[in-house]
Amino acid sequence: MFPELVIATSNEGKYKEFCEIIHASCENFADRIIFAPEISRLIVEESGHSYAENSLLKARAWSQKSGLPCIADDSGLEVDALDGAPGIFSARTAREKGLSESEWLLSRLDGVENRKARFTAALCLCVPEKFTLITEGYCYGKISTIARGSNGFGYDPVFLPDGYGKTFAELPGTVKNNISHRADAFRKISLLLK
């Protein structure tokens, strides 16, 4: 479908996750998937008020810089007991406190019974001078009482997806990347392109 596709991230873990999702969902989506962390020197202020707005800001900026089709996401964890927090501030909230995401979240939920949560991802595909598509995907689950596993990143060690007894960080990548919020959003992009 695309000779080249840039993934708008400087996070190698996220890049690898996207590659696995793309290859598993749509074999012919891109001949070459590009990891270009040097583009991350381009500072894109995530000033949007939603995941969709932030993913659009990133996809447009990285696409303009590279001149290539680009996929960007903005995602976050929404916890019922925290009224949907940390939400669009997921990556920044823990850092501002000098904690890992898991440490911050577990400290906020200490003694809390309602541990329902969902991951949300907005995915934006920007093809220069042609079109832009945005979709949202979800993965529902709950927050564990302790961090478990060494795969993944961010809140993965404390998120137990519905129907699984393991956290995202304990599940094999092939499983996580089939049920994740990013996979859900990517499948929707693929359907729109068809």
XYZ file of C-alpha atoms in Angstrom:
194
model
C 0.000 0.000 0.000
C 2.793 2.448 0.968
C 6.411 2.092 -0.197
C 7.579 3.797 3.014
C 5.866 4.678 6.268
C 7.278 6.664 9.195
C 6.238 5.862 12.762
C 6.143 9.144 14.694
C 7.977 8.137 17.839
C 11.433 8.282 19.376
C 10.457 5.362 21.655
C 12.001 2.191 20.223
C 9.589 0.000 22.199
C 6.591 1.755 20.664
C 8.159 1.524 17.193
C 8.619 -2.256 17.545
C 5.061 -2.602 18.820
C 3.729 -0.722 15.782
C 5.755 -2.919 13.415
C 4.278 -6.054 14.982
C 0.743 -4.652 14.863
C 1.075 -3.566 11.233
C 2.572 -6.877 10.065
C -0.022 -8.915 11.976
C -3.008 -6.860 10.809
C -2.158 -5.956 7.231
C 0.781 -7.673 5.500
C 1.004 -5.269 2.578
C 0.485 -2.024 4.481
C 4.061 -0.762 3.961
C 7.146 -2.115 2.200
C 9.417 -0.320 4.659
C 8.522 0.930 8.136
C 10.879 3.679 9.231
C 12.116 4.462 12.741
C 13.494 8.005 12.585
C 14.223 9.182 16.132
C 16.231 12.104 14.753
C 12.940 13.678 13.663
C 11.976 13.781 17.347
C 14.225 16.833 17.653
C 11.240 18.493 16.050
C 9.353 19.559 19.147
C 5.652 18.950 18.770
C 3.735 20.439 21.657
C 0.869 18.134 22.536
C -1.503 21.048 23.050
C -4.657 19.251 21.916
C -7.594 18.628 24.211
C -8.045 15.018 23.055
C -6.038 12.009 21.945
C -7.210 12.629 18.372
C -6.016 16.236 18.345
C -2.590 15.277 19.727
C -2.121 12.398 17.273
C -3.010 14.758 14.408
C -0.458 17.351 15.565
C 2.298 14.714 15.671
C 1.404 12.981 12.400
C 1.265 16.245 10.447
C 4.554 17.522 11.866
C 6.472 14.281 11.290
C 4.962 13.834 7.822
C 5.915 17.363 6.802
C 9.442 16.895 8.154
C 9.994 13.545 6.425
C 7.880 14.121 3.308
C 6.496 10.597 3.789
C 3.268 9.011 4.984
C 3.293 8.899 8.755
C 1.413 7.212 11.578
C 1.267 8.844 14.998
C -0.644 7.904 18.079
C -1.641 9.523 21.293
C -2.764 7.171 23.973
C -3.495 7.036 27.627
C -4.871 5.070 30.512
C -8.231 6.078 31.947
C -8.945 4.806 35.462
C -12.543 4.837 36.726
C -11.605 5.526 40.356
C -9.550 8.542 39.262
C -12.384 10.020 37.164
C -10.625 9.060 33.940
C -7.157 10.264 34.968
C -4.395 10.261 33.954
C -5.970 10.240 30.456
C -4.260 12.456 27.880
C -1.671 13.349 30.513
C -0.651 9.701 31.033
C 2.965 10.084 29.960
C 3.528 13.347 31.811
C 1.777 12.792 35.136
C 4.207 10.297 36.667
C 7.306 12.015 35.249
C 6.350 15.270 36.919
C 6.322 13.419 40.256
C 9.653 11.681 39.562
C 8.020 8.223 39.568
C 7.503 5.452 37.048
C 3.980 5.230 35.682
C 3.325 2.028 37.648
C 4.609 3.489 40.923
C 2.496 6.610 40.552
C -0.689 4.711 39.704
C -0.338 2.064 42.416
C 0.216 4.776 45.029
C -2.966 6.561 43.893
C -5.024 3.347 44.042
C -3.729 2.062 47.377
C -6.760 0.619 49.189
C -9.164 1.402 46.318
C -11.525 -1.440 45.351
C -12.753 -0.183 41.970
C -9.801 -0.844 39.686
C -11.578 -0.734 36.312
C -9.620 1.015 33.560
C -9.215 1.232 29.832
C -6.437 2.121 27.461
C -7.447 4.478 24.655
C -5.400 5.193 21.536
C -6.056 7.675 18.754
C -4.158 6.802 15.612
C -3.574 9.320 12.833
C -2.338 8.392 9.369
C -1.175 11.444 7.429
C -0.330 11.056 3.737
C 1.211 14.322 2.483
C -0.982 16.328 0.127
C -3.536 13.505 -0.065
C -5.476 12.663 3.078
C -5.511 12.233 6.835
C -7.368 9.523 8.756
C -7.958 9.330 12.509
C -9.386 6.383 14.447
C -9.702 5.474 18.113
C -9.185 2.065 19.691
C -9.782 0.708 23.170
C -8.703 -2.075 25.488
C -10.679 -2.623 28.691
C -9.363 -4.144 31.894
C -8.358 -3.343 35.449
C -5.331 -2.268 37.443
C -3.431 -4.962 39.348
C -2.307 -4.450 42.949
C 1.371 -4.943 42.093
C 3.526 -4.354 39.012
C 4.295 -7.568 37.124
C 6.289 -8.375 34.002
C 9.152 -6.874 32.077
C 7.725 -6.502 28.558
C 6.208 -3.308 27.275
C 6.492 0.159 28.763
C 4.541 2.778 30.697
C 1.536 1.355 32.543
C 1.868 -2.125 30.967
C 3.104 -3.799 34.209
C -0.098 -2.879 36.070
C -2.787 -3.261 33.355
C -4.717 -6.550 33.318
C -6.760 -6.736 30.082
C -10.214 -8.292 30.403
C -10.129 -12.055 29.923
C -6.445 -12.419 30.829
C -4.768 -13.204 34.146
C -1.560 -11.493 33.095
C -0.587 -7.855 32.729
C 0.343 -6.371 29.356
C 3.973 -6.590 30.511
C 3.639 -10.347 31.138
C 1.866 -11.238 27.904
C 3.858 -12.185 24.798
C 4.034 -9.320 22.310
C 2.003 -11.293 19.776
C -0.903 -11.500 22.244
C -0.703 -7.927 23.509
C -0.392 -6.541 19.994
C -3.523 -8.397 18.942
C -5.757 -7.110 21.757
C -4.292 -3.677 22.489
C -5.877 -0.272 21.986
C -3.320 0.498 19.250
C -4.175 -2.727 17.421
C -7.881 -1.868 17.620
C -7.240 1.621 16.214
C -4.968 0.264 13.466
C -7.534 -2.315 12.336
C -10.024 0.549 11.960
C -7.504 2.528 9.832
C -6.979 -0.559 7.642
C -10.722 -0.936 7.131
C -11.089 2.720 6.149
C -8.313 2.347 3.582
C -9.998 -0.688 2.045
